[in-house]
Coordinates of C-alpha atoms in Angstrom, one line a residue:
X27 CA -41.0 17.0 -14.9
X28 CA -42.8 16.6 -11.6
X29 CA -40.9 16.6 -8.2
X30 CA -41.8 12.9 -8.1
X31 CA -39.8 12.3 -11.2
X32 CA -36.9 14.2 -10.0
X33 CA -36.8 12.3 -6.9
X34 CA -37.0 8.9 -8.8
X35 CA -34.4 9.9 -11.1
X36 CA -32.2 10.8 -8.2
X37 CA -32.6 7.4 -6.6
X38 CA -32.0 5.6 -9.9
X39 CA -28.7 7.8 -10.2
X40 CA -27.7 6.8 -6.8
X41 CA -28.4 3.0 -7.3
X42 CA -26.4 3.2 -10.6
X43 CA -23.3 4.7 -8.9
X44 CA -23.5 2.4 -5.9
X45 CA -20.4 0.4 -6.6
X46 CA -18.3 3.5 -6.8
X47 CA -19.9 5.4 -4.1
X48 CA -16.8 5.4 -1.8
X49 CA -14.8 7.0 -4.6
X50 CA -17.6 9.6 -5.2
X51 CA -17.6 10.4 -1.5
X52 CA -13.9 10.8 -1.4
X53 CA -14.0 13.2 -4.4
X54 CA -16.8 15.1 -2.9
X55 CA -15.0 15.8 0.1
X56 CA -11.7 16.4 -1.8
X57 CA -13.1 19.0 -4.0
X58 CA -14.8 20.4 -0.8
X59 CA -11.6 21.1 0.9
X60 CA -10.0 22.8 -2.0
X61 CA -13.1 25.1 -2.3
X62 CA -13.2 25.9 1.5
X63 CA -9.5 26.0 2.1
X64 CA -9.1 29.8 0.9
X65 CA -11.9 30.8 3.4
X66 CA -10.1 29.5 6.5
X67 CA -7.5 31.6 8.5
X68 CA -4.1 30.2 9.0
X69 CA -5.0 29.1 12.6
X70 CA -8.2 27.4 11.3
X71 CA -6.5 25.1 8.6
X72 CA -6.7 22.1 10.8
X73 CA -10.3 22.0 10.0
X74 CA -9.2 20.6 6.4
X75 CA -7.8 17.5 8.4
X76 CA -11.3 17.1 9.9
X77 CA -13.2 17.3 6.7
X78 CA -10.7 14.8 5.3
X79 CA -11.4 12.4 8.1
X80 CA -15.2 12.9 7.5
X81 CA -14.7 12.0 3.8
X82 CA -12.7 8.8 4.9
X83 CA -15.4 7.9 7.4
X84 CA -18.3 8.3 4.9
X85 CA -16.4 6.3 2.5
X86 CA -15.9 3.6 4.9
X87 CA -19.5 3.4 5.7
X88 CA -20.4 3.1 2.0
X89 CA -17.6 0.5 1.7
X90 CA -19.4 -1.5 4.6
X91 CA -22.8 -1.1 3.1
X92 CA -21.5 -2.7 -0.2
X93 CA -19.9 -5.4 1.6
X94 CA -23.2 -6.0 3.5
X95 CA -25.2 -6.1 0.1
X96 CA -22.8 -8.7 -1.4
X97 CA -23.3 -10.9 1.5
X98 CA -27.0 -10.6 1.4
X99 CA -27.0 -11.4 -2.4
X100 CA -24.4 -14.1 -1.6
X101 CA -22.1 -12.7 -4.4
X102 CA -19.1 -14.4 -3.1
X103 CA -17.2 -14.0 -6.6
X104 CA -18.3 -10.3 -7.0
X105 CA -20.2 -8.5 -9.6
X106 CA -19.1 -6.5 -12.6
X107 CA -20.4 -3.0 -13.6
X108 CA -20.0 -0.4 -16.0
X109 CA -19.8 -2.7 -19.2
X110 CA -17.7 -5.2 -17.3
X111 CA -14.7 -2.5 -16.5
X112 CA -15.4 -2.7 -12.5
X113 CA -15.5 -5.8 -10.5
X114 CA -16.6 -5.3 -7.0
X115 CA -15.6 -8.5 -5.1
X116 CA -14.2 -9.5 -1.7
X117 CA -10.6 -8.9 -3.0
X118 CA -11.3 -5.3 -4.0
X119 CA -13.1 -4.7 -0.5
X120 CA -10.3 -6.2 1.4
X121 CA -7.7 -3.8 -0.1
X122 CA -9.9 -1.0 -0.3
X123 CA -10.2 -1.3 3.7
X124 CA -6.5 -1.2 3.9
X125 CA -6.4 1.9 1.8
X126 CA -9.0 3.6 3.9
X127 CA -7.4 2.7 7.2
X128 CA -3.9 4.1 5.9
X129 CA -5.6 7.2 4.8
X130 CA -7.2 7.8 8.2
X131 CA -3.9 7.1 9.8
X132 CA -2.0 9.4 7.7
X133 CA -4.4 12.2 8.3
X134 CA -4.3 11.9 12.0
X135 CA -0.6 11.9 11.8
X136 CA -0.2 14.9 9.4
X137 CA -2.1 17.9 11.5
X138 CA 0.8 18.7 14.0
X139 CA 3.5 17.7 11.3
X140 CA 2.4 20.2 9.0
X141 CA 2.1 23.0 11.5
X142 CA 5.9 22.4 12.4
X143 CA 6.7 22.5 8.6
X144 CA 4.6 25.6 8.2
X145 CA 2.8 24.0 5.3
X146 CA -0.7 23.6 6.6
X147 CA -2.7 23.6 3.2
X148 CA -5.8 22.2 1.9
X149 CA -4.3 20.7 -1.1
X150 CA -2.3 18.1 0.9
X151 CA -5.5 16.6 2.4
X152 CA -7.3 16.8 -1.0
X153 CA -4.5 14.9 -2.9
X154 CA -4.4 12.2 0.0
X155 CA -8.1 11.5 -0.9
X156 CA -7.5 11.7 -4.6
X157 CA -4.7 9.2 -4.2
X158 CA -7.1 6.8 -2.2
X159 CA -9.7 7.1 -5.0
X160 CA -7.0 5.9 -7.6
X161 CA -6.1 2.9 -5.3
X162 CA -9.6 1.9 -4.7
X163 CA -10.4 2.1 -8.5
X164 CA -7.1 0.3 -9.2
X165 CA -8.1 -2.9 -7.3
X166 CA -11.8 -2.8 -8.8
X167 CA -10.7 -2.3 -12.3
X168 CA -10.7 -5.3 -14.7
X169 CA -10.2 -3.2 -17.8
X170 CA -6.7 -2.0 -18.9
X171 CA -8.0 1.6 -19.5
X172 CA -9.5 1.7 -16.0
X173 CA -6.4 0.3 -14.3
X174 CA -4.1 2.7 -16.0
X175 CA -6.1 5.7 -15.4
X176 CA -6.4 4.9 -11.7
X177 CA -2.9 4.0 -11.4
X178 CA -1.8 7.4 -12.7
X179 CA -4.4 9.0 -10.6
X180 CA -2.6 7.6 -7.6
X181 CA 0.8 8.3 -8.9
X182 CA 0.4 12.0 -9.9
X183 CA -1.1 12.5 -6.5
X184 CA 2.0 11.2 -4.8
X185 CA 4.3 12.9 -7.2
X186 CA 2.9 16.4 -5.8
X187 CA 2.7 15.1 -2.2
X188 CA 6.3 14.0 -2.2
X189 CA 7.6 17.5 -3.1
X190 CA 4.8 19.2 -0.8
X191 CA 7.5 20.7 1.5
X192 CA 8.4 23.7 -1.1
X193 CA 11.3 25.1 0.9
X194 CA 13.0 21.7 1.6
X195 CA 15.4 21.0 -1.0
X196 CA 15.3 17.2 -0.2
X197 CA 11.6 17.1 -0.7
X198 CA 12.0 18.9 -4.0
X199 CA 14.5 16.5 -5.1
X200 CA 12.2 13.6 -4.2
X201 CA 9.5 14.8 -6.1
X202 CA 11.5 15.4 -9.1
X203 CA 13.2 11.8 -9.1
X204 CA 9.8 10.2 -8.4
X205 CA 8.2 12.0 -11.3
X206 CA 10.9 11.2 -13.8
X207 CA 11.4 7.7 -13.0
X208 CA 7.4 7.3 -12.4
X209 CA 6.8 8.5 -15.8
X210 CA 9.4 6.2 -17.4
X211 CA 7.8 3.0 -15.5
X212 CA 4.3 4.3 -16.7
X213 CA 5.8 4.3 -20.3
X214 CA 6.9 0.8 -19.9
X215 CA 3.6 -0.3 -18.4
X216 CA 1.5 1.4 -21.1
X217 CA 3.7 -0.5 -23.6
X218 CA 2.7 -3.7 -22.0
X219 CA -1.0 -3.1 -21.9
X220 CA -0.8 -2.0 -25.6
X221 CA 0.6 -5.4 -26.3
X222 CA -2.1 -7.1 -24.4
X223 CA -4.6 -5.0 -26.4
X224 CA -3.1 -6.1 -29.6
X225 CA -3.0 -9.8 -28.7
X226 CA -6.9 -9.6 -27.8
X227 CA -8.3 -6.6 -29.5
X228 CA -9.8 -5.8 -26.3
X229 CA -9.0 -3.9 -23.1
X230 CA -11.1 -6.3 -20.9
X231 CA -9.4 -8.9 -18.7
X232 CA -11.6 -11.7 -19.3
X233 CA -11.1 -11.4 -23.1
X234 CA -7.4 -10.9 -23.0
X235 CA -7.3 -14.0 -20.8
X236 CA -9.1 -16.1 -23.5
X237 CA -6.8 -14.6 -25.9
X238 CA -3.5 -15.7 -24.2
X239 CA -5.1 -19.2 -23.5
X240 CA -5.5 -19.7 -27.2
X241 CA -1.9 -18.8 -27.8
X242 CA 1.1 -21.1 -27.3
X243 CA 2.7 -20.6 -23.9
X244 CA 6.0 -19.6 -25.5
X245 CA 4.6 -17.0 -27.8
X246 CA 7.1 -14.1 -28.0
X247 CA 4.6 -11.3 -28.0
X248 CA 3.0 -12.8 -24.8
X249 CA 6.3 -13.1 -23.2
X250 CA 7.3 -9.5 -24.1
X251 CA 3.9 -8.3 -22.7
X252 CA 4.6 -10.2 -19.5
X253 CA 8.1 -8.7 -19.1
X254 CA 7.1 -5.2 -19.8
X255 CA 4.1 -5.3 -17.7
X256 CA 6.1 -7.0 -14.8
X257 CA 8.8 -4.3 -15.3
X258 CA 6.2 -1.4 -15.1
X259 CA 5.0 -2.9 -11.8
X260 CA 8.2 -3.9 -10.2
X261 CA 8.9 -0.1 -10.1
X262 CA 5.5 0.7 -8.4
X263 CA 6.4 -2.0 -5.6
X264 CA 10.0 -0.8 -5.4
X265 CA 11.5 -4.3 -6.4
X266 CA 15.2 -4.7 -7.8
X267 CA 16.4 -3.7 -10.2
X268 CA 13.6 -0.7 -10.2
X269 CA 14.2 0.3 -6.8
X270 CA 16.6 3.3 -7.1
X271 CA 13.9 5.7 -6.5
X272 CA 12.8 4.4 -2.9
X273 CA 15.6 5.5 -0.6
X274 CA 15.6 9.2 -2.0
X275 CA 11.9 9.5 -2.0
X276 CA 11.3 8.1 1.1
X277 CA 13.9 10.4 2.8
X278 CA 12.9 13.6 0.9
X279 CA 9.1 13.3 1.0
X280 CA 7.1 14.5 4.3
X281 CA 7.1 11.6 6.6
X282 CA 3.4 11.2 6.8
X283 CA 3.5 10.8 2.9
X284 CA 6.4 8.5 3.1
X285 CA 4.4 6.1 5.6
X286 CA 1.4 6.3 3.3
X287 CA 3.5 5.7 0.0
X288 CA 5.4 2.7 1.6
X289 CA 2.2 1.0 2.6
X290 CA -0.9 2.1 0.5
X291 CA 0.7 2.5 -2.8
X292 CA 2.7 -0.5 -2.3
X293 CA -0.4 -2.7 -1.4
X294 CA -2.4 -1.2 -4.4
X295 CA 0.4 -2.0 -6.8
X296 CA 0.7 -5.5 -5.5
X297 CA -3.1 -5.9 -5.6
X298 CA -2.8 -5.2 -9.6
X299 CA 0.1 -7.5 -10.1
X300 CA -2.3 -10.2 -8.3
X301 CA -5.1 -9.4 -10.6
X302 CA -3.0 -9.6 -13.7
X303 CA -0.8 -12.5 -12.8
X304 CA -3.6 -14.8 -11.5
X305 CA -5.9 -14.1 -14.5
X306 CA -4.4 -12.6 -17.6
X307 CA -0.8 -14.2 -17.1
X308 CA -2.1 -17.3 -15.4
X309 CA -1.7 -19.6 -18.7
X310 CA 2.0 -18.7 -18.7
X311 CA 2.7 -19.0 -14.9
X312 CA 5.6 -21.4 -15.6
X313 CA 7.4 -18.3 -17.2
X314 CA 6.6 -15.7 -14.6
X315 CA 7.4 -18.1 -11.6
X316 CA 11.1 -18.0 -12.2
X317 CA 11.1 -14.2 -13.1
X318 CA 9.3 -13.4 -9.8
X319 CA 11.6 -15.8 -7.9
X320 CA 14.8 -14.1 -9.1
X321 CA 13.4 -10.6 -8.5
X322 CA 12.4 -11.6 -5.0
X323 CA 15.9 -13.0 -4.1
X324 CA 17.5 -10.0 -5.5
X325 CA 15.0 -7.6 -3.8
X326 CA 15.8 -9.5 -0.4
X327 CA 19.7 -9.4 -1.0
X328 CA 19.9 -5.8 -2.0
X329 CA 17.3 -4.5 0.6
X330 CA 18.9 -6.2 3.5
X331 CA 22.5 -5.7 2.7
X332 CA 21.8 -2.0 1.9
X333 CA 19.8 -1.3 5.0
X334 CA 22.7 -2.6 7.4
X335 CA 24.6 0.8 7.0
X336 CA 22.1 3.3 7.1
X337 CA 22.0 5.8 9.7
X338 CA 18.9 7.5 8.5
X339 CA 15.8 5.7 9.9
X340 CA 13.6 6.7 6.6
X341 CA 16.4 5.5 4.4
X342 CA 16.7 2.3 6.4
X343 CA 13.1 1.6 6.3
X344 CA 13.0 2.4 2.5
X345 CA 15.7 -0.3 2.0
X346 CA 13.8 -2.8 4.2
X347 CA 10.4 -2.0 2.2
X348 CA 12.5 -3.4 -0.8
X349 CA 13.2 -6.6 1.2
X350 CA 9.7 -6.9 2.3
X351 CA 8.6 -6.6 -1.5
X352 CA 10.8 -9.6 -2.0
X353 CA 9.0 -11.8 0.7
X354 CA 5.4 -10.9 -1.1
X355 CA 6.8 -11.8 -4.3
X356 CA 7.7 -15.1 -3.1
X357 CA 4.2 -15.5 -1.9
X358 CA 3.1 -14.9 -5.5
X359 CA 5.6 -17.5 -6.7
X360 CA 4.2 -20.1 -4.5
X361 CA 0.7 -19.0 -5.7
X362 CA 1.7 -19.9 -9.2
X363 CA 1.6 -23.6 -8.5
X364 CA -1.8 -25.7 -7.7
X365 CA -0.3 -27.0 -4.6
X366 CA 0.6 -23.5 -3.1
X367 CA -2.1 -21.4 -4.7
X368 CA -4.5 -21.0 -1.9
X369 CA -1.9 -20.8 0.9
X370 CA 0.1 -18.3 -1.4
X371 CA -2.6 -15.8 -1.9
X372 CA -3.6 -16.0 1.7
X373 CA 0.0 -15.4 2.7
X374 CA 0.2 -12.4 0.4
X375 CA -3.0 -10.7 1.5
X376 CA -2.3 -11.2 5.3
X377 CA 1.4 -10.0 4.9
X378 CA 0.4 -6.8 3.0
X379 CA -2.5 -6.4 5.8
X380 CA 0.1 -6.8 8.5
X381 CA 2.9 -4.8 6.8
X382 CA 0.5 -1.8 6.5
X383 CA 0.1 -1.4 10.2
X384 CA 3.7 -2.3 11.1
X385 CA 5.5 -0.3 8.8
X386 CA 3.1 2.8 9.1
X387 CA 3.7 2.4 12.9
X388 CA 7.5 2.8 12.4
X389 CA 7.1 5.8 10.4
X390 CA 4.9 7.2 13.0
X391 CA 7.4 7.3 15.6
X392 CA 9.7 9.1 13.4
X393 CA 6.9 11.8 12.8
X394 CA 6.5 12.5 16.5
X395 CA 10.1 13.2 16.8
X396 CA 9.7 16.1 14.3
X397 CA 9.8 19.5 15.8
X398 CA 11.0 23.1 15.2
X399 CA 14.8 22.7 14.6
X400 CA 15.0 18.8 14.7
X401 CA 14.0 16.6 11.7
X402 CA 14.3 13.7 13.8
X403 CA 14.9 11.0 11.3
X404 CA 18.3 9.9 12.4
X405 CA 19.3 7.0 14.6
X406 CA 20.8 9.5 17.1
X407 CA 17.5 11.2 17.4
X408 CA 16.0 8.0 18.9
X409 CA 18.5 8.1 21.7
X410 CA 16.9 7.9 25.2
X411 CA 13.4 7.7 23.7
X412 CA 12.3 5.5 26.4
X413 CA 12.8 8.3 29.0
X414 CA 11.4 11.0 26.7
X415 CA 8.3 9.1 25.6
X416 CA 7.8 5.6 27.0
X417 CA 4.4 5.1 25.0
X418 CA 6.2 5.6 21.7
X419 CA 9.3 3.5 22.7
X420 CA 7.2 0.6 23.7
X421 CA 5.2 1.0 20.5
X422 CA 8.5 1.3 18.5
X423 CA 9.7 -1.9 19.9
X424 CA 6.6 -3.7 18.7
X425 CA 6.8 -2.5 15.4
X426 CA 10.7 -3.3 15.0
X427 CA 9.9 -6.8 16.2
X428 CA 7.1 -7.2 13.8
X429 CA 9.2 -6.0 10.8
X430 CA 11.8 -8.6 11.8
X431 CA 9.4 -11.4 12.1
X432 CA 9.6 -12.0 15.7
X433 CA 6.5 -13.5 17.6
X434 CA 4.0 -12.7 18.9
X435 CA 3.5 -10.1 16.2
X436 CA 1.6 -9.8 13.0
X437 CA 4.9 -9.9 11.1
X438 CA 5.7 -13.3 12.4
X439 CA 2.6 -14.8 11.1
X440 CA 3.0 -13.2 7.9
X441 CA 6.5 -14.7 7.4
X442 CA 5.3 -18.1 8.6
X443 CA 2.6 -18.2 5.9
X444 CA 5.1 -17.2 3.3
X445 CA 7.6 -20.2 4.3
X446 CA 4.6 -22.4 4.4
X447 CA 3.4 -21.6 1.0
X448 CA 6.8 -22.0 -0.4
X449 CA 7.3 -25.3 1.2
X450 CA 3.9 -26.6 0.1
X451 CA 4.7 -25.5 -3.5
X452 CA 8.0 -27.1 -3.4
X453 CA 10.2 -24.0 -3.5
X454 CA 12.5 -25.3 -0.7
X455 CA 15.7 -23.1 -1.8
X456 CA 13.5 -19.9 -2.0
X457 CA 12.4 -20.8 1.5
X458 CA 16.0 -21.2 2.7
X459 CA 16.9 -17.9 1.1
X460 CA 14.1 -16.2 2.9
X461 CA 14.9 -17.6 6.2
X462 CA 18.5 -16.8 5.8
X463 CA 17.6 -13.1 5.3
X464 CA 15.8 -12.7 8.5
X465 CA 19.4 -12.7 10.2
X466 CA 20.5 -9.4 8.9
X467 CA 17.0 -7.8 9.3
X468 CA 17.3 -8.5 12.8
X469 CA 20.5 -6.5 13.1
X470 CA 19.4 -3.2 11.6
X471 CA 15.8 -3.4 13.3
X472 CA 17.3 -4.3 16.7
X473 CA 19.8 -1.3 16.2
X474 CA 16.8 1.0 16.2
X475 CA 15.7 -0.7 19.3
X476 CA 19.1 -0.2 21.0
X477 CA 19.1 3.6 20.3
X478 CA 15.7 3.9 21.6
X479 CA 16.0 2.0 24.8
X480 CA 19.7 1.7 25.8
X481 CA 21.4 4.8 24.6
X482 CA 21.4 7.9 26.8
X483 CA 19.4 10.9 25.7
X484 CA 21.3 13.9 24.2
X485 CA 17.9 15.8 24.1
X486 CA 16.9 17.4 27.3
X487 CA 13.4 18.0 26.1
X488 CA 10.2 16.0 26.4
X489 CA 8.7 14.5 23.2
X490 CA 5.3 15.7 23.0
X491 CA 2.8 13.4 21.4
X492 CA -0.7 14.9 20.2
X493 CA -4.0 13.1 20.6
X494 CA -4.2 12.2 17.1
X495 CA -0.8 10.7 16.9
X496 CA -1.2 8.8 20.1
X497 CA -4.6 7.4 18.5
X498 CA -2.6 6.5 15.1
X499 CA 0.2 4.8 17.1
X500 CA -2.1 3.0 19.4
X501 CA -4.3 1.6 16.5
X502 CA -1.4 0.5 14.5
X503 CA 0.2 -1.2 17.7
X504 CA -3.2 -2.9 18.6
X505 CA -3.5 -4.3 15.2
X506 CA 0.1 -5.7 15.0
X507 CA -0.1 -7.3 18.6
X508 CA -3.7 -8.6 18.1
X509 CA -3.0 -10.1 14.8
X510 CA 0.1 -11.9 16.0
X511 CA -1.3 -13.2 19.3
X512 CA -4.8 -14.2 17.8
X513 CA -4.4 -14.1 14.1
X514 CA -7.4 -16.4 13.3
X515 CA -10.0 -13.7 12.5
X516 CA -7.5 -11.9 10.3
X517 CA -6.5 -15.0 8.5
X518 CA -10.2 -15.6 7.8
X519 CA -10.6 -12.1 6.4
X520 CA -7.6 -12.6 4.1
X521 CA -8.9 -16.1 3.0
X522 CA -12.4 -14.6 2.4
X523 CA -11.0 -11.8 0.3
X524 CA -9.2 -14.3 -2.0
X525 CA -12.3 -16.7 -2.3
X526 CA -11.8 -17.2 -6.0
X527 CA -11.5 -13.4 -6.7
X528 CA -9.9 -14.2 -10.0
X529 CA -12.6 -16.1 -11.8
X530 CA -11.4 -14.5 -15.1
X531 CA -8.8 -17.1 -15.8
X532 CA -9.9 -20.1 -14.2

């Protein structure tokens, strides 16, 4: 074979794998980190973070190229690849952008944190990249096998990352609990997927949707599949009653991983929930609306009330994340009606986008408090932060206001669209419940602000913030403020991502 034939084959290969080029680049850099890590001295281990950032950067460029190509080809509904198992559409690109942004932020926050913990290893950054591969593939998958493999790729990476602090008993406990409960939920989800396969004889969502449409809306097998799939995904998003793992895992895991788990993993799981409920289970939407509504109210109730008495900031944010999962589920309830479908989907997309940055920013402040001899995740550790690090204190104020839904922040706009979707769809009682639970949230979020701004400092030291941490905090704060003051571009982005992204069941 001539050199020209080799070049032609190489370009043919590149063209064939273009839809999954971001994942391939992340895998290449992840494996590269594992292969080069043993060559680095202890003082050079930070180079792993540089390589991981390069991987995220190249994957982002590839994602941008795919998006540009879709616009040139006017493929607003996307295009399937690999025997209709992968769908690259605006929906997948939107969530992939969130995952890559979160991965970049967590890498920026991790370098100094791992030095303090004396756990600076290449496997950490490689696992972050592998988890991101699973998330991107998950939102692109329209085949049950692809979705399940992608979900487990993400989950197994997080099982290891949660216990990465090998000499910390809390981290070991978090990893073990997450592994055991995660395996249980994966088994339930796999059972639900097997029922969908039995109903249709196929793992492709298009064929499964057609098979369910041909059945009675009250078919017991369809109902069993709906309940088991929903139960498996409720665990992944930490919704009641499958939320028990979240506080312990959030508290024990390395704080950068807690931040990444709380935003990226939750967004990926909600994206899968959207794919399935807006396509496969769309014919039985009358059944899943009440199910999601009940779980949403229970999640807001348990999350808000449990967060009131927490003195550990990471546990408080864990319970608040359960409450936020309830708000997102309310958006899905509204999206289950013809009147609220468009607004509900837009609300869910924007809320997950805003939540990613405001929750990540809140955890980032906890990360910068960590130093030798101080874990820094209790409320008292925030005392006098305004005098020790005004930059971090101001940004913490912004993140807490946004999580509470106070204008002018992205969190306020997200809650506004959730309420609007509920009202448009006629779910007035759910809107009242959602509005009422803002009150307890104000208490525990403002308690954090009181400690940081009004309590005298008991720590004579100055809180040092590295350039990477300042960059991550600044980006998160900028997005939260700009999306709250001028939300129109972000609303358009969320709307474009949901421009009929589920052609399967419509």
